[in-house]
Short mmCIF file of C-alpha atoms in Angstrom, two decimals:
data_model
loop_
_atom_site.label_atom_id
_atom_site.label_comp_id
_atom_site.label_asym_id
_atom_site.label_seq_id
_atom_site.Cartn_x
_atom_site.Cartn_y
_atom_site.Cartn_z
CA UNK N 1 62.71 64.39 94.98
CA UNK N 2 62.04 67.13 92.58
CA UNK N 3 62.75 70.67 92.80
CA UNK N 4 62.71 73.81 91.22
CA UNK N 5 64.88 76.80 92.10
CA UNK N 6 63.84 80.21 90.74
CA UNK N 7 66.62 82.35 92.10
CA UNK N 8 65.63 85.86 90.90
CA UNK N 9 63.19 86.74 93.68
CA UNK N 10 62.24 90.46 92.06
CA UNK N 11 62.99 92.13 88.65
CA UNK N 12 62.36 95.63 87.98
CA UNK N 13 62.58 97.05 84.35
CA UNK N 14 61.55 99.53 82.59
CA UNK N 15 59.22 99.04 79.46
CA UNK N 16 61.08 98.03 76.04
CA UNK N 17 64.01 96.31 78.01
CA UNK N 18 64.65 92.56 76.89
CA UNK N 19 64.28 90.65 80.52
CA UNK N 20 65.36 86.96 81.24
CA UNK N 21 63.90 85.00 84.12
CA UNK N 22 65.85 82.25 84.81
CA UNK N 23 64.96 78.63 86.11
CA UNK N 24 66.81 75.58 87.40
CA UNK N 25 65.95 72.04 87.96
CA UNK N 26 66.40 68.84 89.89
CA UNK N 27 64.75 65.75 89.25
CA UNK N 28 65.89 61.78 88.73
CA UNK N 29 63.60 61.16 85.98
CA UNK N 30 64.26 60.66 82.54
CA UNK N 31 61.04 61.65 81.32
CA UNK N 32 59.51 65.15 82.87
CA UNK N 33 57.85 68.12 81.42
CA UNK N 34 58.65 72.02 82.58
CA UNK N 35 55.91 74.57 82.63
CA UNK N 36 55.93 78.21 82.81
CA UNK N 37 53.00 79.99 84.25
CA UNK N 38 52.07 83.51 84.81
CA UNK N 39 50.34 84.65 87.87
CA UNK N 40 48.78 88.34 87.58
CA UNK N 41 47.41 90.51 90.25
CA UNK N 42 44.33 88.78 89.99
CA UNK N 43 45.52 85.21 91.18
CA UNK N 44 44.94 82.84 88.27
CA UNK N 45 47.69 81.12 87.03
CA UNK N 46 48.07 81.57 82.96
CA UNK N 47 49.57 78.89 81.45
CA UNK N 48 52.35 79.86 78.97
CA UNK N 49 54.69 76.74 78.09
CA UNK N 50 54.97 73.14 78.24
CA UNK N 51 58.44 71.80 77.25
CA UNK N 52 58.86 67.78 77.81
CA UNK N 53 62.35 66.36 78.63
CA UNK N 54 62.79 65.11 75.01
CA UNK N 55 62.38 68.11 73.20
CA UNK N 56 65.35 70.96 73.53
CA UNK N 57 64.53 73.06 71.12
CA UNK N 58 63.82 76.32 71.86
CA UNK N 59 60.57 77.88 71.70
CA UNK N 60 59.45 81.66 70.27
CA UNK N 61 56.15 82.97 70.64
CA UNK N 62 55.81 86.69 69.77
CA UNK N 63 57.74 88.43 72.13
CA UNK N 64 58.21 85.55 74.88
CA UNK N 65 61.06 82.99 74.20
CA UNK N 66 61.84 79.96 76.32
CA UNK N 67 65.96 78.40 76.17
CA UNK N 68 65.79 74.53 77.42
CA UNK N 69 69.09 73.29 78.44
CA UNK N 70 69.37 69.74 79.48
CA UNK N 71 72.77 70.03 80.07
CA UNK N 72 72.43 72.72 82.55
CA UNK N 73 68.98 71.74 83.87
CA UNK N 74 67.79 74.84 83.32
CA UNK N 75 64.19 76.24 81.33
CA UNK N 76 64.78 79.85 81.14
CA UNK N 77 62.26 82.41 79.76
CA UNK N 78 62.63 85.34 78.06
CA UNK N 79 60.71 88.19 77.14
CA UNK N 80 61.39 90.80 74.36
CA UNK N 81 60.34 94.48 74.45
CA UNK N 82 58.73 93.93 77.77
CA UNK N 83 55.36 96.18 78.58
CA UNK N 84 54.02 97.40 81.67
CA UNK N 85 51.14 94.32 81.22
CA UNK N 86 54.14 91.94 81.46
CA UNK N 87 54.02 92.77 85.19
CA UNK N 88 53.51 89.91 87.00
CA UNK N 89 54.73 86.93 89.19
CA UNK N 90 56.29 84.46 87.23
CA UNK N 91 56.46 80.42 87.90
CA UNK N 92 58.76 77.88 86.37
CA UNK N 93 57.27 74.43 87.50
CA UNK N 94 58.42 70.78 86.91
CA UNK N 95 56.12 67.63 86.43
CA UNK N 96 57.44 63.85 86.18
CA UNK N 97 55.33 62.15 82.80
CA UNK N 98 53.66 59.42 84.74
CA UNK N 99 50.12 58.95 85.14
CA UNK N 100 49.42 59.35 88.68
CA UNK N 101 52.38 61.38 89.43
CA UNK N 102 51.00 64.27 87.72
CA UNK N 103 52.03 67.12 90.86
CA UNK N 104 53.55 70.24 89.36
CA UNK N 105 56.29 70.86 91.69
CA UNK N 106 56.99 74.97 91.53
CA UNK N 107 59.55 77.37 91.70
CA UNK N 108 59.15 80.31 94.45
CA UNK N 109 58.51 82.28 91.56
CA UNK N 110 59.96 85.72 90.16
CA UNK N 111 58.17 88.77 90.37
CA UNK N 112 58.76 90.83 87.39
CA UNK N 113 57.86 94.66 87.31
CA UNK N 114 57.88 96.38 84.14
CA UNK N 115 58.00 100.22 84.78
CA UNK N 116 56.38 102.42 82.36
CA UNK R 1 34.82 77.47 76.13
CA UNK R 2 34.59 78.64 79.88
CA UNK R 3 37.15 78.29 82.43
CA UNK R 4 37.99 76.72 85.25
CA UNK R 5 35.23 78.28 87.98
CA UNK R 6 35.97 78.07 91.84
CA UNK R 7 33.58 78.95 94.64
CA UNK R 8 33.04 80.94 96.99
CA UNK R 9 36.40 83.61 95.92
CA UNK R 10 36.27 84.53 99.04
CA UNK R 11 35.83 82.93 102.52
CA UNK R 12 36.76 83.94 106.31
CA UNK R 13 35.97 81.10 108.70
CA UNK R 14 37.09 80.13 112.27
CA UNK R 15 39.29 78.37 113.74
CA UNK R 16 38.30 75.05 114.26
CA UNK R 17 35.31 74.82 111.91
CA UNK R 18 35.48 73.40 108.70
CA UNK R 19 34.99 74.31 104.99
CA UNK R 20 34.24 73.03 101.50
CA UNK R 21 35.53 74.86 98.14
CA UNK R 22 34.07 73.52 94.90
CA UNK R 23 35.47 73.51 91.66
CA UNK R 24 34.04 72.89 87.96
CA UNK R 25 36.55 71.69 85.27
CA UNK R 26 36.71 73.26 81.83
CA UNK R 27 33.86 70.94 79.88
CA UNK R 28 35.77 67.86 78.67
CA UNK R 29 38.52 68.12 81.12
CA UNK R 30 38.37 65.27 83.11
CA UNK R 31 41.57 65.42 85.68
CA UNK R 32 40.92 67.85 88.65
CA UNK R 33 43.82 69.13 91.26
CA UNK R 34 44.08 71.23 94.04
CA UNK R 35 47.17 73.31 94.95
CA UNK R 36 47.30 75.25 97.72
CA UNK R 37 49.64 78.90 97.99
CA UNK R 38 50.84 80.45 100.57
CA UNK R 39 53.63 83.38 101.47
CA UNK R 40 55.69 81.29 103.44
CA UNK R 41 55.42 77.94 101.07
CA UNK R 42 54.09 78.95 97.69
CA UNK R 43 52.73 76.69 95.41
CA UNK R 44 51.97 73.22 97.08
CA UNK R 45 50.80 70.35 95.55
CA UNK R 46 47.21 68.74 97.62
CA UNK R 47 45.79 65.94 95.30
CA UNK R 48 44.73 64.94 91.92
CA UNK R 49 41.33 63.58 90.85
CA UNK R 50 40.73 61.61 88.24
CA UNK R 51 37.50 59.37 87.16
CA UNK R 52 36.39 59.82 90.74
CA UNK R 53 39.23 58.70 91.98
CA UNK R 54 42.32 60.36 93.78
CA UNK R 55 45.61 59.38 91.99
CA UNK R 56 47.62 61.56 93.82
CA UNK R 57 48.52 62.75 96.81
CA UNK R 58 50.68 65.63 98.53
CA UNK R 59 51.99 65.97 101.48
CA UNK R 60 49.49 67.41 103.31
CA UNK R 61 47.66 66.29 106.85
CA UNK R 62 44.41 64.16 106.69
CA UNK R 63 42.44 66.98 107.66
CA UNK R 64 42.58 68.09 103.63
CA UNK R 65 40.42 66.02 101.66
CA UNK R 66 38.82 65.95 98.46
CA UNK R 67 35.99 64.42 95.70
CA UNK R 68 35.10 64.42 92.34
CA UNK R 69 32.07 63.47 91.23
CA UNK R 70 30.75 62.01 88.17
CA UNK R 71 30.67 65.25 86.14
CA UNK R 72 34.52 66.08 87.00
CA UNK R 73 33.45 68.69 89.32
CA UNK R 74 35.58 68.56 92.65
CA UNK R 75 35.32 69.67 96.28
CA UNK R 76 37.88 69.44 98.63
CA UNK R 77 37.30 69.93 102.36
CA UNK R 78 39.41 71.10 105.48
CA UNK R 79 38.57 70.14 108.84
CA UNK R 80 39.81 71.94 112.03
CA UNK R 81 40.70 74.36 110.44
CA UNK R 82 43.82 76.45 111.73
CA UNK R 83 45.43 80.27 111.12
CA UNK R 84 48.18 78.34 109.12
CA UNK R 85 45.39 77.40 106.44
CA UNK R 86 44.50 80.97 105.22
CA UNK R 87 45.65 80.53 101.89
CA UNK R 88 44.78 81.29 98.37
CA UNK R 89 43.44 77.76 97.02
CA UNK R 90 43.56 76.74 93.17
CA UNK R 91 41.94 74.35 91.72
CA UNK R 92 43.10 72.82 87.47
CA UNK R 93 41.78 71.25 85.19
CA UNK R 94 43.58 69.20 82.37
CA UNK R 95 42.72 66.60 79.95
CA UNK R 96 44.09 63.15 80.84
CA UNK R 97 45.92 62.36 77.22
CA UNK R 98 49.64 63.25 77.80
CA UNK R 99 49.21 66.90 77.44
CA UNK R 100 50.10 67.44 81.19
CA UNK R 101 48.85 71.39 80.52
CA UNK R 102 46.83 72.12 83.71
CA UNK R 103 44.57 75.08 83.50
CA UNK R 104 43.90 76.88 86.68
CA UNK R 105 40.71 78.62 88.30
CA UNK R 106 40.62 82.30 89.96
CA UNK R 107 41.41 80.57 93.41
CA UNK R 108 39.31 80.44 96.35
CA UNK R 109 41.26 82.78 98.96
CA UNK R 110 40.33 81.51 102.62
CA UNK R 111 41.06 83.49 105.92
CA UNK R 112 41.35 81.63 108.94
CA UNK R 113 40.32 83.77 112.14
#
């Protein structure tokens, strides 16, 4: 079975701080993909990442970075300068690759408050 | 290119009755599932639609069940309903070539009385 453990339940910061959320894993296939979504006050889920098990580079995009460790079975996400619009709940989520088995399985998720 | 669009947003019904949300794919998309999110739970998987088809399946009682018709668009219904079924309900989209990036609706958020 698959699971995803998002242990930070809240983060407060204050705007400009660096802020890692942090994700860990569990699945017995070889072949997944990780997702990070963000879920703002409004409800809708905003994609941000999609990482598949092959691929361990890290990924930058503006002020958001993303650290895949295999190793550690962890997908952690990172964001830079953080704003008061970074406020949000946060969602690290875990899919196996097969057709047909295409369920996200999510993370309780992190709420991150950015304080102005 | 529009979004994901669920209706109604917003729905109170009654115990025991039973209700249909709708959902309309992004144009092109062609893979349609239904999550359902709760306080208690959070993000749980119902089922995946594809070609018409269900391909997928959570673990949820029979009394969830969905369609999708021949335009991708997707309903899913709840019979009997009960209190533990108010719930936010999100529907996404995604193409069916290995991208695996589902793009999510508003939500429908249902109250159970």
């Amino acid at each position: 079975a698959q699971k995803v453990t998002q242990a930070q339940t809240e983060i407060s910061v204050v705007e400009k701080e660096d802020v890692t959320l942090d994700c860990v894993y569990e699945t017995r296939d070889t072949t997944y993909y990780l997702f990070w979504y963000k879920q703002p006050p409004s409800g809708e889920l905003v994609f941000l990442i999609r990482r598949n098990s092959f691929d361990e580079q890290n990924e930058i995009s503006g002020r958001y970075s993303w650290n895949f460790q295999k190793s550690t079975s962890s997908f952690n996400f990172t964001i830079t300068a953080s704003q008061v619009v970074d406020s949000a709940v946060y969602f690290c989520a875990l899919s196996e690759a097969k057709t047909g088995r295409r369920a996200l399985t999510f993370g309780s998720g992190t709420r991150l408050q950015v304080q102005p | 290119k529009a979004g994901v669009t669920q209706t109604p947003r917003y729905l109170i019904k009654t115990r025991g009755q039973q209700v249909t949300l709708s959902c309309s794919p992004i144009s092109g998309h062609r893979s349609v599932s239904w999550y359902q999110q709760t306080p208690g739970q959070g993000l749980q998987f119902l089922f995946e639609y594809f070609s018409e088809t269900q391909r997928n399946k959570g673990n949820f009682p029979g009394r969830f069940s969905g369609r999708q018709f021949s335009n991708s668009r997707s309903e899913m219904n709840v019979s009997t309903l009960e209190l533990g079924d108010s719930a936010l309900y999100l529907c996404a989209s995604s193409l069916d070539r290995a991208l695996y990036e589902q793009y999510f609706g508003p939500g429908t958020r249902l109250t159970v009385t």
